[in-house]
PDB file of C-alpha atoms and ligand atoms in Angstrom:
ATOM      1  CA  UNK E   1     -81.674  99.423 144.784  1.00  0.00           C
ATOM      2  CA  UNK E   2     -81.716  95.720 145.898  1.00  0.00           C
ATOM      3  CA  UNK E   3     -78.460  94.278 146.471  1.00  0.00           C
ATOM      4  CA  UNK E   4     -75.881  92.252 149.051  1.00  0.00           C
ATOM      5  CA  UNK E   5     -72.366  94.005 150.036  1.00  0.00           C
ATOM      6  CA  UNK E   6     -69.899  90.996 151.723  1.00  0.00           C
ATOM      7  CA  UNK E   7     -68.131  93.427 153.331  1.00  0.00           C
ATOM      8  CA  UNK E   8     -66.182  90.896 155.376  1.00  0.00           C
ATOM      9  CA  UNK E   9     -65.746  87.464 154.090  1.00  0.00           C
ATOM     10  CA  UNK E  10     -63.459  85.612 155.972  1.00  0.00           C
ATOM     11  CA  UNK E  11     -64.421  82.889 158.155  1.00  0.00           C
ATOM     12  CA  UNK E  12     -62.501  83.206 161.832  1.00  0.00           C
ATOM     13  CA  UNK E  13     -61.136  86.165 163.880  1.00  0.00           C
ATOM     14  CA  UNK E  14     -57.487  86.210 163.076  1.00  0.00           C
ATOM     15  CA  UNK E  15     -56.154  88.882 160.483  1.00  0.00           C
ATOM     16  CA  UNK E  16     -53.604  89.595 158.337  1.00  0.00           C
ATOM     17  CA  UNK E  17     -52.027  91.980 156.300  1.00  0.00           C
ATOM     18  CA  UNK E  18     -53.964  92.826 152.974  1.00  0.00           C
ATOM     19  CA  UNK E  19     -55.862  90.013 153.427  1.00  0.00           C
ATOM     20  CA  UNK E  20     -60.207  89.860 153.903  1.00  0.00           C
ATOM     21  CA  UNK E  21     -62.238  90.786 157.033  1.00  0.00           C
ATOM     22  CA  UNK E  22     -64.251  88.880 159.237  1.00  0.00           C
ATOM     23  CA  UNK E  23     -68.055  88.051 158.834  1.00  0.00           C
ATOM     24  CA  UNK E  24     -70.291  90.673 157.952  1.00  0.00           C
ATOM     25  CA  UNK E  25     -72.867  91.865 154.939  1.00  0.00           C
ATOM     26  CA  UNK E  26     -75.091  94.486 154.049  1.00  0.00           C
ATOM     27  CA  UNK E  27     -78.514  93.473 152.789  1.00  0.00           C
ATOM     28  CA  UNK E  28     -80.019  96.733 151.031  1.00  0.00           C
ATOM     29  CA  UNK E  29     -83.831  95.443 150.098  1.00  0.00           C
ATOM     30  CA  UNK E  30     -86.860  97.342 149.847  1.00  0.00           C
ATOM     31  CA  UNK E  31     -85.481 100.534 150.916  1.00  0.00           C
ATOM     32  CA  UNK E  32     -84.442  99.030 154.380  1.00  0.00           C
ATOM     33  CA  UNK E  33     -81.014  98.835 155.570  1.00  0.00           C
ATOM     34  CA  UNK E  34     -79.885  95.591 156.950  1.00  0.00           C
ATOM     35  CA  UNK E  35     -76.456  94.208 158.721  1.00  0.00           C
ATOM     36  CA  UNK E  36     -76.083  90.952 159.344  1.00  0.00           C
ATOM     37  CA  UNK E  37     -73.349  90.434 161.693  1.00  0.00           C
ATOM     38  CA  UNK E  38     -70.394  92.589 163.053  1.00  0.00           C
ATOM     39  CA  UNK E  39     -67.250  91.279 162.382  1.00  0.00           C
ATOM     40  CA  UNK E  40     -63.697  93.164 162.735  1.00  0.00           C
ATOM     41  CA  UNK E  41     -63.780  95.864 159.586  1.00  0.00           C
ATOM     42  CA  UNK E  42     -67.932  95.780 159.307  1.00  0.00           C
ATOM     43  CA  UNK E  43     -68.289  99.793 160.341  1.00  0.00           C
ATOM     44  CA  UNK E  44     -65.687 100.798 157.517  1.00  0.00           C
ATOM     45  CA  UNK E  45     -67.033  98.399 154.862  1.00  0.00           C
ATOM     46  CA  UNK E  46     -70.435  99.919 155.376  1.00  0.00           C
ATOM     47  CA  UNK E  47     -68.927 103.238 155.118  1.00  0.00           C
ATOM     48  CA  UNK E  48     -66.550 102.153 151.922  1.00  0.00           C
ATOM     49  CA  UNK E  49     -70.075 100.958 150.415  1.00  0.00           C
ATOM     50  CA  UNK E  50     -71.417 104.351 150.389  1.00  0.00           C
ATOM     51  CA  UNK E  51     -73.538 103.763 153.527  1.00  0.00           C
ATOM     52  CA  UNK E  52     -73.644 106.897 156.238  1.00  0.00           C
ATOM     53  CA  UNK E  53     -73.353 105.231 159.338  1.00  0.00           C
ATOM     54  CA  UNK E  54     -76.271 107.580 160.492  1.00  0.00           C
ATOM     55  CA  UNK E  55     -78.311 105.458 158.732  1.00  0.00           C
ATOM     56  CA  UNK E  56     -77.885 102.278 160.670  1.00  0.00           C
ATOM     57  CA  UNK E  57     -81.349 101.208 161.720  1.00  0.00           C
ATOM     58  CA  UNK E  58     -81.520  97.210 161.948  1.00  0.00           C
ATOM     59  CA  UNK E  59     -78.548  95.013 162.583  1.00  0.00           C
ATOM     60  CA  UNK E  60     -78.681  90.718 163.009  1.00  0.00           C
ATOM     61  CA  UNK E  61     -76.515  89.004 164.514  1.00  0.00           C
ATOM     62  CA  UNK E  62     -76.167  85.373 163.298  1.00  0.00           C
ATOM     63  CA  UNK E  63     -74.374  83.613 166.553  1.00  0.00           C
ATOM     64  CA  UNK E  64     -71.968  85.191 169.254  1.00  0.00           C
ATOM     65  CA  UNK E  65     -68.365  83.999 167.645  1.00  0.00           C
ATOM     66  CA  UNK E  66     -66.011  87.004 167.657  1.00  0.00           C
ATOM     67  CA  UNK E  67     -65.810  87.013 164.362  1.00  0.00           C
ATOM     68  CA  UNK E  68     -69.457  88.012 163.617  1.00  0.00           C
ATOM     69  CA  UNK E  69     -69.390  90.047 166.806  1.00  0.00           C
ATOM     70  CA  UNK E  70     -66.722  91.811 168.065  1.00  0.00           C
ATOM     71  CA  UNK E  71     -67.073  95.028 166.539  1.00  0.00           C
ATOM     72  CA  UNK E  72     -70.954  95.310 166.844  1.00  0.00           C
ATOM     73  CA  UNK E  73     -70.989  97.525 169.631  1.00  0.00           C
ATOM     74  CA  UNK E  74     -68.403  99.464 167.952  1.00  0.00           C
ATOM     75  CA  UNK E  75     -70.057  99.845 165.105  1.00  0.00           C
ATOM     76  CA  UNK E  76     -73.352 101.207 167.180  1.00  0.00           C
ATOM     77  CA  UNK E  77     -71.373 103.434 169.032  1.00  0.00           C
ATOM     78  CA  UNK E  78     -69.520 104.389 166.041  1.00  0.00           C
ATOM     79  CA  UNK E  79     -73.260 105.229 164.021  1.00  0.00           C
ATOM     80  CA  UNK E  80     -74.188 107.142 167.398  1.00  0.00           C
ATOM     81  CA  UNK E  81     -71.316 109.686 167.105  1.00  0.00           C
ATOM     82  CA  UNK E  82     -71.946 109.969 163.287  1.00  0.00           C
ATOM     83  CA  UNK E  83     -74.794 111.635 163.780  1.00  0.00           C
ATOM     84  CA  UNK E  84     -77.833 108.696 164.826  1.00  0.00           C
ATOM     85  CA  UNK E  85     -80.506 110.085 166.630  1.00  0.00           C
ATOM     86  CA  UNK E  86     -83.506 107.418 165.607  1.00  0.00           C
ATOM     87  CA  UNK E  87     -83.497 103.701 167.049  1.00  0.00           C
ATOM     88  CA  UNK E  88     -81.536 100.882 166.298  1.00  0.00           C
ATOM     89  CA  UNK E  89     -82.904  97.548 166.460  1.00  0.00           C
ATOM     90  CA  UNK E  90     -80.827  94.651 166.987  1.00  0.00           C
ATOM     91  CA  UNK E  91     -81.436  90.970 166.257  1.00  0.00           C
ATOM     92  CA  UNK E  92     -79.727  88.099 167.882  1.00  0.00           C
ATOM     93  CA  UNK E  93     -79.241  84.816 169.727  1.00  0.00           C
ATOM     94  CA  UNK E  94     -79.966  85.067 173.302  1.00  0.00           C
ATOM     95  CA  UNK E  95     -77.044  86.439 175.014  1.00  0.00           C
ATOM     96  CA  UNK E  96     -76.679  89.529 172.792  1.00  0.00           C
ATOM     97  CA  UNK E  97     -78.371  91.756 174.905  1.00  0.00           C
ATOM     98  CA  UNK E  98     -75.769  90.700 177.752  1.00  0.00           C
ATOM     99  CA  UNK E  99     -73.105  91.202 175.112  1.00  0.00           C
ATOM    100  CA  UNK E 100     -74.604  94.828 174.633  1.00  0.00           C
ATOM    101  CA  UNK E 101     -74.777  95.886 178.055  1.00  0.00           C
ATOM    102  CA  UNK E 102     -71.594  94.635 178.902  1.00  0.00           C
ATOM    103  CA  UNK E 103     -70.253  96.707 175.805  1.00  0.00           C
ATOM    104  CA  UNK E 104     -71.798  99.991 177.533  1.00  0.00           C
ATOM    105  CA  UNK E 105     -70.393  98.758 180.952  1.00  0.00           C
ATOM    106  CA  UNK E 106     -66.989  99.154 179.026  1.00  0.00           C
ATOM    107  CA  UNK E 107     -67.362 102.259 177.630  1.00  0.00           C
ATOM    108  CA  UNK E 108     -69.354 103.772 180.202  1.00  0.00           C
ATOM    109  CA  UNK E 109     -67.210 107.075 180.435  1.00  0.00           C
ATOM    110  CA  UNK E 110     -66.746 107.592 176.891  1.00  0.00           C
ATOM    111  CA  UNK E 111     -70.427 107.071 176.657  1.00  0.00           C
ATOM    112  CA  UNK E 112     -71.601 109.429 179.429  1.00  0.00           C
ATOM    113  CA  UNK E 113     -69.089 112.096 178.268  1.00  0.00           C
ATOM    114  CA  UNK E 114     -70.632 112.581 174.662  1.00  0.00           C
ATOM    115  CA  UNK E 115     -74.086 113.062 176.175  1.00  0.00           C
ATOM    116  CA  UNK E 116     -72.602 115.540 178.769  1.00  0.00           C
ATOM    117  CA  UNK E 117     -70.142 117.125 176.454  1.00  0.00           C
ATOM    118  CA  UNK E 118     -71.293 117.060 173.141  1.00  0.00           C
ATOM    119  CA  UNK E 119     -75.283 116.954 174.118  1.00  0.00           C
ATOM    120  CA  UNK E 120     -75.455 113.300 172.303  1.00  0.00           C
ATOM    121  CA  UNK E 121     -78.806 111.766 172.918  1.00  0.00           C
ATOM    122  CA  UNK E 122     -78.408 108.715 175.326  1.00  0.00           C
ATOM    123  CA  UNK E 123     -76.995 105.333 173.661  1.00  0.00           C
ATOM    124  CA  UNK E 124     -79.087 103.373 176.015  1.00  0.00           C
ATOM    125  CA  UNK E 125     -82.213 104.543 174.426  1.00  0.00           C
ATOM    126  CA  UNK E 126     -81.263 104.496 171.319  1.00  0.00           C
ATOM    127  CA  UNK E 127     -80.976 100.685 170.588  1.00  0.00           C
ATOM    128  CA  UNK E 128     -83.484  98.176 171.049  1.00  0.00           C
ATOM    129  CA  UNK E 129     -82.267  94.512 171.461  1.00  0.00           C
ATOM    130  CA  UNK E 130     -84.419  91.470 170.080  1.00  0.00           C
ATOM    131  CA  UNK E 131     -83.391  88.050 171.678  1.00  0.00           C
ATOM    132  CA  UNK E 132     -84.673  85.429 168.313  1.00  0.00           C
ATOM    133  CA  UNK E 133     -86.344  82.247 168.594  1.00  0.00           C
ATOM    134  CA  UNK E 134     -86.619  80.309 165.233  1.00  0.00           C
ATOM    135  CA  UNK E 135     -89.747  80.729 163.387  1.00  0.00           C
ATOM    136  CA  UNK E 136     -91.322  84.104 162.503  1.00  0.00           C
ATOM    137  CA  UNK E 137     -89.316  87.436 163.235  1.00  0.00           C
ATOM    138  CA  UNK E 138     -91.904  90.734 163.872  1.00  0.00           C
ATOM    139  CA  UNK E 139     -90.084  92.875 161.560  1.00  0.00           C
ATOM    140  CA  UNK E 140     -92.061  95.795 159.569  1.00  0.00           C
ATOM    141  CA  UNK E 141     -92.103  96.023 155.944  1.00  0.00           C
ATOM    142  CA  UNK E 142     -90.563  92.553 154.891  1.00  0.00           C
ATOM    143  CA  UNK E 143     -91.111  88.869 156.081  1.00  0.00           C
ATOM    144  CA  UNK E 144     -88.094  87.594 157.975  1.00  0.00           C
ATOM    145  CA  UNK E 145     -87.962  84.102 159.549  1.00  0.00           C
ATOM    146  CA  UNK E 146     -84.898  82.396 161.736  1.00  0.00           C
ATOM    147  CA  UNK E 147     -83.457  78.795 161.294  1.00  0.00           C
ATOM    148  CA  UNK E 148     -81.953  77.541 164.299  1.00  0.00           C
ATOM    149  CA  UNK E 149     -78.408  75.316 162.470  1.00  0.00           C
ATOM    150  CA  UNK E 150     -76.039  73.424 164.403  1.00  0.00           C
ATOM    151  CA  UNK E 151     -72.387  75.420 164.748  1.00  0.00           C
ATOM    152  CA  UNK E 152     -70.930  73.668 167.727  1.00  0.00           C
ATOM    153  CA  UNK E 153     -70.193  74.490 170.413  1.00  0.00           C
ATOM    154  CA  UNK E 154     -72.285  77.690 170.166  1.00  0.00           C
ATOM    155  CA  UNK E 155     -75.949  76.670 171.565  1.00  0.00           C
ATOM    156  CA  UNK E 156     -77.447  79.848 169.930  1.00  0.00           C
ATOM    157  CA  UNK E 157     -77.202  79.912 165.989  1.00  0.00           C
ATOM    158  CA  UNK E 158     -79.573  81.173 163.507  1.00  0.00           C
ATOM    159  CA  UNK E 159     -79.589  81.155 159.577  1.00  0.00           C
ATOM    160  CA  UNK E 160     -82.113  84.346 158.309  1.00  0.00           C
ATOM    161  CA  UNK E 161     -84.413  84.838 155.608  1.00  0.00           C
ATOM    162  CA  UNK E 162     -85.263  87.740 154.103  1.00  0.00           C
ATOM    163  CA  UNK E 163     -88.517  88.033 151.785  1.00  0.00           C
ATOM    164  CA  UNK E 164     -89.347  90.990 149.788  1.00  0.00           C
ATOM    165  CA  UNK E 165     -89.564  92.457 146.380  1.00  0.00           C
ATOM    166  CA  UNK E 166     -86.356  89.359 146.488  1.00  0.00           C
ATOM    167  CA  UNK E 167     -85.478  86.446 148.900  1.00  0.00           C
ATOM    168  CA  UNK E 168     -82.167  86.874 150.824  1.00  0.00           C
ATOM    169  CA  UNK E 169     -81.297  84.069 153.134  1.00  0.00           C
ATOM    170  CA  UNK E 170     -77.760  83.872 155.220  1.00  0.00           C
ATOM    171  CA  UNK E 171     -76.961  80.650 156.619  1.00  0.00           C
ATOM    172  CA  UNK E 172     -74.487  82.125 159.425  1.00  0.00           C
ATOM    173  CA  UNK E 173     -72.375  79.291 160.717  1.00  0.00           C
ATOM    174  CA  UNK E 174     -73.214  75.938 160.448  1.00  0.00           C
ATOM    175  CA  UNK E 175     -72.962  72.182 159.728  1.00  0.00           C
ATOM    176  CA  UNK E 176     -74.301  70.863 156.359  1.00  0.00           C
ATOM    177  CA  UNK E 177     -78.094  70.706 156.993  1.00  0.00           C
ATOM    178  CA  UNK E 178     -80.279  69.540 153.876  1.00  0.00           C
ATOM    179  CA  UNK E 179     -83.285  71.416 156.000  1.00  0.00           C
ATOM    180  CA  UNK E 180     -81.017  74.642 155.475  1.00  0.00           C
ATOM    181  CA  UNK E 181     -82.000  74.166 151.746  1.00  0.00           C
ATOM    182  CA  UNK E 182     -85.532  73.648 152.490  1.00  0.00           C
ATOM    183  CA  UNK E 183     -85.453  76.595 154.455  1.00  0.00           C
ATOM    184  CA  UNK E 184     -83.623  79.005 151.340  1.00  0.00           C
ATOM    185  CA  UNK E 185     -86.527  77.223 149.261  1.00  0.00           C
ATOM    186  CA  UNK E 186     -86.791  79.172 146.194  1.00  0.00           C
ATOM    187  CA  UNK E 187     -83.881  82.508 147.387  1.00  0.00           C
ATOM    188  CA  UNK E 188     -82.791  84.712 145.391  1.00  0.00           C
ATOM    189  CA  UNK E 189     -79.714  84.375 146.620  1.00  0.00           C
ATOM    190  CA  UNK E 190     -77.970  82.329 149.629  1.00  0.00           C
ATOM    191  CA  UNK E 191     -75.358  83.312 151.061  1.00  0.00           C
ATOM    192  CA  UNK E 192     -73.507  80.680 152.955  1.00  0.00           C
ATOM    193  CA  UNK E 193     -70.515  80.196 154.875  1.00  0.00           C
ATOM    194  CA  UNK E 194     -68.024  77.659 152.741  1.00  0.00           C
ATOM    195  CA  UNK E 195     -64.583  75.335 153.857  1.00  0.00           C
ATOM    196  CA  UNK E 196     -61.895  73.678 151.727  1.00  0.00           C
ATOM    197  CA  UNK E 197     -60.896  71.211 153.344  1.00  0.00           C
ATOM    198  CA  UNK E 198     -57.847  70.530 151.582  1.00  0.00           C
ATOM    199  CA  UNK E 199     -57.050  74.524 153.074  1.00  0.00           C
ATOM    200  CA  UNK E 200     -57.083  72.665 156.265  1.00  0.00           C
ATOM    201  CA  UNK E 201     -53.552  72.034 156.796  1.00  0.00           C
ATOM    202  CA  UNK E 202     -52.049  75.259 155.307  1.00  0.00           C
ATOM    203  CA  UNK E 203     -54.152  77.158 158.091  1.00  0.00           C
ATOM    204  CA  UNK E 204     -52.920  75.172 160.672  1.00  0.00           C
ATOM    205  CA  UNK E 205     -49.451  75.648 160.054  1.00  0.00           C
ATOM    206  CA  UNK E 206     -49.930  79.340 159.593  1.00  0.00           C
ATOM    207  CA  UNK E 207     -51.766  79.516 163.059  1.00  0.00           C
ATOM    208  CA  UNK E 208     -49.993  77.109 165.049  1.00  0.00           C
ATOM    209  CA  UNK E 209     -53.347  75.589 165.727  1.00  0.00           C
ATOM    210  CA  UNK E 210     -53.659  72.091 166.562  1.00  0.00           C
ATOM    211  CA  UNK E 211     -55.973  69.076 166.696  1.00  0.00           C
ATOM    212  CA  UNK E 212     -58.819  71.289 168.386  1.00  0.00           C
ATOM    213  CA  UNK E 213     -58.705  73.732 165.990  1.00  0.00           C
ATOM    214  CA  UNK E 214     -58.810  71.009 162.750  1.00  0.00           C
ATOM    215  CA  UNK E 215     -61.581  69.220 164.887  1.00  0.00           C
ATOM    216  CA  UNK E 216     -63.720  72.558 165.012  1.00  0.00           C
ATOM    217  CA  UNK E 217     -63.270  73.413 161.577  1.00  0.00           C
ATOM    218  CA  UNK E 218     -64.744  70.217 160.303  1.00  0.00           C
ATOM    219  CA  UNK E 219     -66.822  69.477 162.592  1.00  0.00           C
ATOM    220  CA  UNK E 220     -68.302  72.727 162.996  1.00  0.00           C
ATOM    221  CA  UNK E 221     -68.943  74.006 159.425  1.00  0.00           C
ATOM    222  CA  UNK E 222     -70.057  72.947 155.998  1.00  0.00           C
ATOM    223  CA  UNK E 223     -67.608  71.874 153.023  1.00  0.00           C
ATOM    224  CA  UNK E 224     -67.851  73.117 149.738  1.00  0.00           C
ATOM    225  CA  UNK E 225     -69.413  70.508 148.163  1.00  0.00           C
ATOM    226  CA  UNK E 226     -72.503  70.026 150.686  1.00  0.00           C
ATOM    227  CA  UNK E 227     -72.433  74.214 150.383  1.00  0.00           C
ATOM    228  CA  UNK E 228     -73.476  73.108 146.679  1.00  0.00           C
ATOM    229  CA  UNK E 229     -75.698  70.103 148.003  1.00  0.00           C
ATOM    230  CA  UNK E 230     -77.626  72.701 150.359  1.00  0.00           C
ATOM    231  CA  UNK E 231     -78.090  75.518 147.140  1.00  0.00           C
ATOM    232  CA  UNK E 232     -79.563  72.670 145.280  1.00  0.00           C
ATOM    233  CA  UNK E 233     -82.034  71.805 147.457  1.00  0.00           C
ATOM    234  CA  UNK E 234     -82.775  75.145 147.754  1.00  0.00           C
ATOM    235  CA  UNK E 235     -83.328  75.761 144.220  1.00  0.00           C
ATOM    236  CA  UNK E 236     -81.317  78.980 144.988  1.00  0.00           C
ATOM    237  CA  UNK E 237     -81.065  82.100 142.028  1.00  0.00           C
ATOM    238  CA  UNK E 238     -77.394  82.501 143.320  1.00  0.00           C
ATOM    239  CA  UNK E 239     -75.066  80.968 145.759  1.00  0.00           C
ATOM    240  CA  UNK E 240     -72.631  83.223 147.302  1.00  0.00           C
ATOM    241  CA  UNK E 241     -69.658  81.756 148.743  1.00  0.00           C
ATOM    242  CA  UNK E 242     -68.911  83.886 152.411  1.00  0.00           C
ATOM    243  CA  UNK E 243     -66.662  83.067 155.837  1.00  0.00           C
ATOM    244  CA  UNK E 244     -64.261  81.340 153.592  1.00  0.00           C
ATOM    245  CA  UNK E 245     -61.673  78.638 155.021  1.00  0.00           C
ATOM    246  CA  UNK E 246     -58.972  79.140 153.883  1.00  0.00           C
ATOM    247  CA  UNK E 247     -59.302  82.712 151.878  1.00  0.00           C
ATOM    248  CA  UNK E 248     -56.826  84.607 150.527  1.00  0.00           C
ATOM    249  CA  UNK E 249     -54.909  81.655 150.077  1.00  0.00           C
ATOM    250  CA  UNK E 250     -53.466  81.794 145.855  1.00  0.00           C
ATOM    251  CA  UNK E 251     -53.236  78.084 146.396  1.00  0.00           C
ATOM    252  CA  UNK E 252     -57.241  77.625 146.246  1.00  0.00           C
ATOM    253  CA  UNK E 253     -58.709  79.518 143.308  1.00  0.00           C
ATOM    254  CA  UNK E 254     -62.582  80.438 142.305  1.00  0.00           C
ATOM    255  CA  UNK E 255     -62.879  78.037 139.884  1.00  0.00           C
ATOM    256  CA  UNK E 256     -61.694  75.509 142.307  1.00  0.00           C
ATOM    257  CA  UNK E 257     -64.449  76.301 144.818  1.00  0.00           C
ATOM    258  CA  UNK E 258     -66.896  76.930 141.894  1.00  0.00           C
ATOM    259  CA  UNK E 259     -65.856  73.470 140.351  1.00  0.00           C
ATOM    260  CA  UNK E 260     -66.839  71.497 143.838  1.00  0.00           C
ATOM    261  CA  UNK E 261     -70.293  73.484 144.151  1.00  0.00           C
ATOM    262  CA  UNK E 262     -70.994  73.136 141.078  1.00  0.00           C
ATOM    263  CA  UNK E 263     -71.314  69.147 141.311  1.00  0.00           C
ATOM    264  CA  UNK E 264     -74.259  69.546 142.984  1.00  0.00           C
ATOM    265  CA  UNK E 265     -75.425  73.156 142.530  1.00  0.00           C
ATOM    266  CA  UNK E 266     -76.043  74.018 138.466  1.00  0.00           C
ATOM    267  CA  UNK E 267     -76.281  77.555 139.374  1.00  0.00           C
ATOM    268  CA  UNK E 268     -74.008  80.649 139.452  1.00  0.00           C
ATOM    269  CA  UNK E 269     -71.466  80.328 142.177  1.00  0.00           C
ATOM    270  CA  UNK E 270     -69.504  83.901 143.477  1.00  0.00           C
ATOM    271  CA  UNK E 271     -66.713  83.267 145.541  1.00  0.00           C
ATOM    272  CA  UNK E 272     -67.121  86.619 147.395  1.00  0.00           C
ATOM    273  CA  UNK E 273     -64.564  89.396 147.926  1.00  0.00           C
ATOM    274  CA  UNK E 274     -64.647  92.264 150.818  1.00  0.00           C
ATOM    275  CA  UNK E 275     -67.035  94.817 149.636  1.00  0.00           C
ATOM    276  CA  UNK E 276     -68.249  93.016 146.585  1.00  0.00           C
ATOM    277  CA  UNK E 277     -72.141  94.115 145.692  1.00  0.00           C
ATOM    278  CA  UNK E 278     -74.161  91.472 144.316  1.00  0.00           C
ATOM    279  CA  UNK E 279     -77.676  92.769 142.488  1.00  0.00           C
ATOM    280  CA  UNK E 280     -80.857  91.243 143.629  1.00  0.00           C
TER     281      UNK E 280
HETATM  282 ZN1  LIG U 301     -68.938  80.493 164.331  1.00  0.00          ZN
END
């Protein structure tokens, strides 16, 4: 089964009650098992999608913003006790391997208990961290290449394609970048991270965030209609809509999101939900 689970689709690390999860998806494509980033929730949206977290073998990290990251080393630890005994291998910007070891540093007892107590076999050799450059990624059994976008003020931030039996490609965070559609060139399905700006205000007032935070949302992501601009380019099967800003908000409906792609885009739009599975 080829398919995409957006198990967490909301775009910055605040939460609220009943509302979506940050960043994270499932890519399920030629029999392997892939993550791409660890926001808050990811571990129990893999698990509500009918993935044993025994099974997690290959997790990518897009950039190191908290919400695509926070709960990765949770959810590592969290696949360790549930059974993992083979290696995980873990994809990233350059820092992530500082991010993991400081994550062990933090749990060191906990961690050093379940081997001693429980006969665990050790975390540390368990996962294997890649630091990514753009261009190729070695990865066996399907071609995967990084994009290097531009998310200030994060240095490190990659966009991934996937290429199989289908083309996946996840833009992670970014500014509108035509070469972002050159580089989904002929996807199945992109899934890219989307803002409203006219969302802009109702967020601030909710979060009592102020010029900085309006300045980093525009000038730090992609609006919907350039979202639609970049799937074009592309020549995309499918766009999926993910890290959505605003979300959740009744004010902004799918067909208003759709309806701004779609100037540019001709193709199915999917304004994505938590835990939503999209066929390849
Ligand atoms: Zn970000």
């Amino acid at each position: 089964m080829n398919r995409i689970v957006t198990l967490g689709v909301k775009g910055g690390p605040s939460l609220r009650a009943g509302a979506s999860m940050p960043s994270s998806s499932l890519l399920e494509l030629d029999g392997q098992l892939i993550v791409i980033d660890a926001g808050l929730g990811v571990a129990r949206g893999l698990v509500e999608a009918g993935v044993a977290l025994n099974r997690l073998a290959v997790v990518f990290v897009t950039h190191l913003h908290s919400d695509h990251v926070l709960e990765l080393g949770g959810l590592i630890h969290t696949a360790w006790v549930s059974g993992r005994k083979d290696r995980i291998r873990v994809y990233g910007p350059p820092g992530v391997r500082a991010y993991w070891a400081g994550f062990q540093a933090a749990m060191a007892m906990d961690i050093h208990l379940r081997v001693v107590d429980d006969g665990r076999v050790p975390l540390s050799g368990l996962v294997e961290v890649v630091e990514v450059e753009a261009g190729v990624v070695p990865f066996e059994g399907l071609r995967v290449s990084a994009y290097r976008t531009t998310h200030p003020p994060v240095e490190h931030s990659f966009a991934y394609r996937f290429e199989g039996a289908k083309t996946a490609v996840f833009s992670g965070d970014t500014v509108f970048d035509p070469g972002l559609g050159a580089f989904a060139m002929g996807a199945d399905v992109l899934v890219h991270e989307a803002l409203l700006p006219e969302g802009i205000e109702a967020i601030l007032q909710r979060t009592g965030g102020g010029e900085k935070l309006r300045a980093h949302l525009v000038g730090s992501h992609t609006m919907i209609d350039d979202v639609g601009r970049v799937a074009a380019i592309g020549k995309v099967g499918k766009l999926v809509l993910n890290h959505q800003v605003p979300v959740d908000d009744p004010a902004f409906t799918d067909a208003m999101w759709q309806a701004r792609a779609g100037v540019a885009y001709d193709g199915p739009v999917i304004v994505a939900r938590d835990g939503m599975e999209i066929a390849l």
